[in-house]
Amino acid sequence: MKMNEVDRNKVSPMMLQYMKVKDKYKDIIIFYRLGDFYEMFFEDAIVCSRELELTLTGRSAGLDEKVPMCGVPFHSYLPYLEKLVNKGYKVAICEQMSDPKTTKGMVEREVVQIVTRGTMMDNRLQEKDNNFIGNIYDFEYCYGISYTDITTGYFYCLLVPNDKNKVVSEIVNRGIKEIIVNSKINREIINILRDDYNLLVTITDNIYEKNDYEMIYSELKDIRLVTTIKHLLDYVISVKKGDLSHLQKVELINLNSYLLFDIHTKRNLELVETMRLHERMYSLLWLLDKTKTAMGGRALKQAIENPLTDIVEIKRRYEIIEKLLTEFILREDLRNYLEQVYDIERLSSRICYGNVNARDLIQLKNTLKVLPYIKEILSKLNYSKTIDTLSDLYKLLEESINDDNPPIGIKEGSLIKSRYNSELDELRNIRSGSKDFILNLEQEEKERTGIKTLKVGFNKIFGYYIEVSKGSIPLIKEEFNYERRQTLANCERFITPLLKEKENIIFGAEEKIINLEYKLFMEIRDKVKEYIPILQKISKVIAEIDMMTSLAIIAEENNYVKPEINFNKEVEIISGRHPVVEKVIKDDYVSNDIIMKDGTDILLITGPNMAGKSTYMRQFAIIVIMAQMGSFVPAKSCKIPIFDRIFTRIGASDDLVSGDSTFMVEMKEANNAISEATQDSLILFDELGRGTATYDGMSLAQAILEYIHDKIKAKTLFSTHYHELTSLSNSLKNLKNVHVSAIEEDGKITFLHKIKNGAVDKSYGIHVAALANLPKSLINRAEEILNIYEKKENKKETFTQTSLFLPIEEEKSEIESKLKEINPLEITPIEALNILYELKEKIEKR
């Protein structure tokens, strides 16, 4: 049964109320609160039963046929909600807005928020990851991009050129999980984001017109950026339907301030997750993350993904690490205190939005407790930033919030400490006195009635009662004033006027206590809310010092060194290492130098498969990224310039989504590098051109090397199995040959993983195949074939001129000429055999 097939004149009032809500949220699943459950009906129920593996049932709604229904408990709905949202659905939470106990007629219900992939705020989010929601506003000649993490309040914006590849790259590279676009946008962009990157995309042209969030963008002069931000704000505010005043002043991103690389480079280098399993373990982030706070963890991830080009800021971070390495006792004290700091940023958002509870405020109080100690250590370290310790806020929370295991909810009482509010203390005394009376009542009744088995009990349905077993019922006399309340199989329960009076006092006091505690808690929350701007400033300092402490610990544990930044474009990395590979294989790791001095711009790397060429290239890029994020690096010494971009083509794979072959992917990424790179860029090409025929690939590889050498002049590492290319060092003065060494003994190969100057003339591919235990007969046959090809290759020459496209005079083959003269239709079979024999003799002589 579908909702649009239902006659609304026949449905029950409750179902009619549901249908009116659903009319406003047609494409959104409604979690409709009914008592202790969130229920879903009609098409929503069918979808949820399938996606959440729930039993699909039916509900009578005044119709001949039951309405499809399924549900989840409201007190444990979050896992179900998260599963739907991660699958790309939007979910509207429809709550009961009035108390069913006191409401006559239909309980009022209203959608209080819509939860989407980019607007989740609950504690199930990964604490060290941001949850960005962003937008693209198409101005036809350029794109505006803004994005925010509403769990922390950070807000960013930038403008990008009118280029679909660039706008998609920015969105994907920044880890934005949900995108809002205006209707002018190229539909191809929407399709790429949805299909290739599985992003939730919503199309809307609405702009937020009110000024209550003006603080976010008030300092921006560019109306395009303001429009972009208002476009995103309208969606976020309409979805969350709550106070988002914790959103911070927008940060305008200047791309020139960062070392830029695309999503493919981030994945190739395994900066924040591994390529194969998409897990944090064995990524660069995994290695560097010794942070103690969620804020520090998020700051570290942002630093890895956004290395700097600002030399002053980079050197400031080096100085902080040096100080932390020297003052190791202060550093360890600092780490101990940081371990007691909770996620101030996300606590602030919960306080502001209104879904904070007493346990959250206790976490805030415990954080505030250690701030004076952290401030003192920062002062001793001569750290350039300081923090406010907020002693008055700590005092408020210490005096008010019950820290003895308070409930998760805020309408159950047990939130406020004694002696905080005199009215609350008085109500508690009344309740306590009445409960003491009831505890004594059992003994008094036993003595008064002579019934030794008599008990005084309580349950939520019948309240307080006196329980008498069936055998003792005859002992009850009229003067006892016992009034029967409930009959059970083996006993009966009674009340007395005095017990009823005390029950009313207790229940009255209990209700008043809960209401008063809720009111006091709201007042405290609103008071805490006033401190959010200061808390956010504190969190930024905590995040940075936690990140820097982590980098110092890693530098000390792994013998990293401080890089030296130069301005002469020279690279001199002595005994450099790949930090993750080194950590995994430990003692067996072989360090290597990367030296590009005296005008050398290109290292052409040859050597066998599995010998370490790709690791060597990745090592260079990771050292650059670590250096420019302000970290020490894995080397004995490191002198490098500041790079503006990194381009990589490492690994071979088809792009199955777009239908591109390996070779097409190679060419697209090569084109991206060639068109975007400057002389301050770093290019890493691993065996470029292998996706096509040998001579095509070699020709393109040579042409690309010449173009980079002559036109771009970027620092480039280019590995290849086309050994003919090594002769380019004779004509390209800024190209230098290096190779990964290996030893061949008795037909077996040993990889040394050491980079040496000069080139090698073979790739040892068959030896590697032998290591993979291919059949011996197959290996022997491959060696025979290789010998034939090598003899032929020795007769050929490699072109080393700077252009591959000059016309070449080919000498006509005598045999070819003879064949062209023959007309098969005009000769007899015996003549054909004679000609064939003659040609065969000529071939053998040659």
PDB file of C-alpha atoms in Angstrom, residues 393-496:
ATOM      1  CA  LEU A 393      32.976  28.630  34.808  1.00  0.00           C
ATOM      2  CA  TYR A 394      34.761  25.771  36.538  1.00  0.00           C
ATOM      3  CA  LYS A 395      33.414  26.955  39.893  1.00  0.00           C
ATOM      4  CA  LEU A 396      29.856  27.077  38.505  1.00  0.00           C
ATOM      5  CA  LEU A 397      30.026  23.518  37.172  1.00  0.00           C
ATOM      6  CA  GLU A 398      31.765  22.191  40.277  1.00  0.00           C
ATOM      7  CA  GLU A 399      29.050  23.591  42.537  1.00  0.00           C
ATOM      8  CA  SER A 400      26.048  22.735  40.397  1.00  0.00           C
ATOM      9  CA  ILE A 401      26.298  19.557  38.288  1.00  0.00           C
ATOM     10  CA  ASN A 402      25.995  16.177  39.986  1.00  0.00           C
ATOM     11  CA  ASP A 403      29.119  14.206  39.034  1.00  0.00           C
ATOM     12  CA  ASP A 404      28.046  10.922  40.651  1.00  0.00           C
ATOM     13  CA  ASN A 405      26.932   9.000  37.540  1.00  0.00           C
ATOM     14  CA  PRO A 406      24.148  11.325  36.361  1.00  0.00           C
ATOM     15  CA  PRO A 407      21.597  10.001  33.830  1.00  0.00           C
ATOM     16  CA  ILE A 408      21.999  10.414  30.067  1.00  0.00           C
ATOM     17  CA  GLY A 409      18.640  12.194  29.819  1.00  0.00           C
ATOM     18  CA  ILE A 410      17.935  15.620  31.306  1.00  0.00           C
ATOM     19  CA  LYS A 411      14.300  15.032  32.341  1.00  0.00           C
ATOM     20  CA  GLU A 412      14.915  12.291  34.871  1.00  0.00           C
ATOM     21  CA  GLY A 413      16.335  14.250  37.806  1.00  0.00           C
ATOM     22  CA  SER A 414      19.656  13.565  39.591  1.00  0.00           C
ATOM     23  CA  LEU A 415      21.328  16.398  37.650  1.00  0.00           C
ATOM     24  CA  ILE A 416      21.985  19.019  40.327  1.00  0.00           C
ATOM     25  CA  LYS A 417      24.108  18.818  43.462  1.00  0.00           C
ATOM     26  CA  SER A 418      22.782  19.473  46.955  1.00  0.00           C
ATOM     27  CA  ARG A 419      23.310  22.967  48.398  1.00  0.00           C
ATOM     28  CA  TYR A 420      23.204  24.567  44.942  1.00  0.00           C
ATOM     29  CA  ASN A 421      19.542  25.632  45.211  1.00  0.00           C
ATOM     30  CA  SER A 422      17.645  26.002  48.496  1.00  0.00           C
ATOM     31  CA  GLU A 423      14.212  25.237  46.994  1.00  0.00           C
ATOM     32  CA  LEU A 424      15.557  22.021  45.498  1.00  0.00           C
ATOM     33  CA  ASP A 425      17.131  21.033  48.824  1.00  0.00           C
ATOM     34  CA  GLU A 426      13.816  21.603  50.605  1.00  0.00           C
ATOM     35  CA  LEU A 427      11.904  19.447  48.115  1.00  0.00           C
ATOM     36  CA  ARG A 428      14.497  16.709  48.478  1.00  0.00           C
ATOM     37  CA  ASN A 429      14.154  16.842  52.288  1.00  0.00           C
ATOM     38  CA  ILE A 430      10.385  16.445  51.958  1.00  0.00           C
ATOM     39  CA  ARG A 431      10.803  13.498  49.639  1.00  0.00           C
ATOM     40  CA  SER A 432      13.503  11.957  51.810  1.00  0.00           C
ATOM     41  CA  GLY A 433      11.433  12.365  55.006  1.00  0.00           C
ATOM     42  CA  SER A 434       8.412  10.728  53.423  1.00  0.00           C
ATOM     43  CA  LYS A 435      10.499   7.849  52.095  1.00  0.00           C
ATOM     44  CA  ASP A 436      12.015   7.334  55.557  1.00  0.00           C
ATOM     45  CA  PHE A 437       8.469   7.220  56.970  1.00  0.00           C
ATOM     46  CA  ILE A 438       7.501   4.515  54.460  1.00  0.00           C
ATOM     47  CA  LEU A 439      10.603   2.484  55.295  1.00  0.00           C
ATOM     48  CA  ASN A 440       9.563   2.540  58.981  1.00  0.00           C
ATOM     49  CA  LEU A 441       5.909   1.880  58.132  1.00  0.00           C
ATOM     50  CA  GLU A 442       6.513  -1.812  57.399  1.00  0.00           C
ATOM     51  CA  GLN A 443       7.747  -2.529  60.930  1.00  0.00           C
ATOM     52  CA  GLU A 444       4.944  -0.457  62.503  1.00  0.00           C
ATOM     53  CA  GLU A 445       2.269  -2.279  60.474  1.00  0.00           C
ATOM     54  CA  LYS A 446       3.685  -5.681  61.414  1.00  0.00           C
ATOM     55  CA  GLU A 447       3.415  -4.755  65.076  1.00  0.00           C
ATOM     56  CA  ARG A 448      -0.059  -3.175  64.697  1.00  0.00           C
ATOM     57  CA  THR A 449      -1.589  -6.052  62.730  1.00  0.00           C
ATOM     58  CA  GLY A 450       0.411  -8.983  64.020  1.00  0.00           C
ATOM     59  CA  ILE A 451       1.021 -10.106  60.424  1.00  0.00           C
ATOM     60  CA  LYS A 452       4.721 -11.033  60.392  1.00  0.00           C
ATOM     61  CA  THR A 453       4.902 -11.627  56.612  1.00  0.00           C
ATOM     62  CA  LEU A 454       3.507  -8.169  55.725  1.00  0.00           C
ATOM     63  CA  LYS A 455       5.626  -6.135  53.282  1.00  0.00           C
ATOM     64  CA  VAL A 456       5.568  -2.531  52.010  1.00  0.00           C
ATOM     65  CA  GLY A 457       6.443  -2.274  48.303  1.00  0.00           C
ATOM     66  CA  PHE A 458       6.310   0.009  45.254  1.00  0.00           C
ATOM     67  CA  ASN A 459       5.803  -0.221  41.519  1.00  0.00           C
ATOM     68  CA  LYS A 460       5.317   2.404  38.825  1.00  0.00           C
ATOM     69  CA  ILE A 461       1.718   1.378  38.028  1.00  0.00           C
ATOM     70  CA  PHE A 462       0.159   1.124  41.499  1.00  0.00           C
ATOM     71  CA  GLY A 463       2.561   3.223  43.555  1.00  0.00           C
ATOM     72  CA  TYR A 464       3.165   2.291  47.225  1.00  0.00           C
ATOM     73  CA  TYR A 465       1.234  -0.664  48.711  1.00  0.00           C
ATOM     74  CA  ILE A 466       1.046  -3.073  51.656  1.00  0.00           C
ATOM     75  CA  GLU A 467       1.357  -6.694  50.544  1.00  0.00           C
ATOM     76  CA  VAL A 468      -0.274  -9.516  52.555  1.00  0.00           C
ATOM     77  CA  SER A 469      -0.023 -13.213  51.657  1.00  0.00           C
ATOM     78  CA  LYS A 470      -3.216 -15.215  50.992  1.00  0.00           C
ATOM     79  CA  GLY A 471      -2.835 -17.148  54.251  1.00  0.00           C
ATOM     80  CA  SER A 472      -2.748 -13.968  56.335  1.00  0.00           C
ATOM     81  CA  ILE A 473      -5.800 -12.279  54.761  1.00  0.00           C
ATOM     82  CA  PRO A 474      -8.141 -13.425  57.611  1.00  0.00           C
ATOM     83  CA  LEU A 475      -5.972 -11.494  60.066  1.00  0.00           C
ATOM     84  CA  ILE A 476      -6.901  -8.154  58.465  1.00  0.00           C
ATOM     85  CA  LYS A 477      -9.470  -6.310  60.582  1.00  0.00           C
ATOM     86  CA  GLU A 478     -11.791  -3.481  59.564  1.00  0.00           C
ATOM     87  CA  GLU A 479     -10.173  -1.038  61.976  1.00  0.00           C
ATOM     88  CA  PHE A 480      -6.875  -1.367  60.053  1.00  0.00           C
ATOM     89  CA  ASN A 481      -8.474   0.808  57.282  1.00  0.00           C
ATOM     90  CA  TYR A 482      -6.919  -1.406  54.569  1.00  0.00           C
ATOM     91  CA  GLU A 483      -8.299  -0.704  51.079  1.00  0.00           C
ATOM     92  CA  ARG A 484      -7.738  -3.432  48.450  1.00  0.00           C
ATOM     93  CA  ARG A 485      -5.685  -2.199  45.499  1.00  0.00           C
ATOM     94  CA  GLN A 486      -4.579  -5.367  43.622  1.00  0.00           C
ATOM     95  CA  THR A 487      -5.169  -9.120  43.823  1.00  0.00           C
ATOM     96  CA  LEU A 488      -2.442 -11.552  42.784  1.00  0.00           C
ATOM     97  CA  ALA A 489      -2.260 -15.365  42.743  1.00  0.00           C
ATOM     98  CA  ASN A 490      -0.573 -15.712  46.151  1.00  0.00           C
ATOM     99  CA  CYS A 491      -1.155 -12.347  47.822  1.00  0.00           C
ATOM    100  CA  GLU A 492      -3.212  -9.180  47.928  1.00  0.00           C
ATOM    101  CA  ARG A 493      -2.062  -5.573  48.006  1.00  0.00           C
ATOM    102  CA  PHE A 494      -3.658  -2.788  50.039  1.00  0.00           C
ATOM    103  CA  ILE A 495      -3.298   0.905  50.760  1.00  0.00           C
ATOM    104  CA  THR A 496      -4.207   2.996  53.790  1.00  0.00           C
TER     105      THR A 496
END
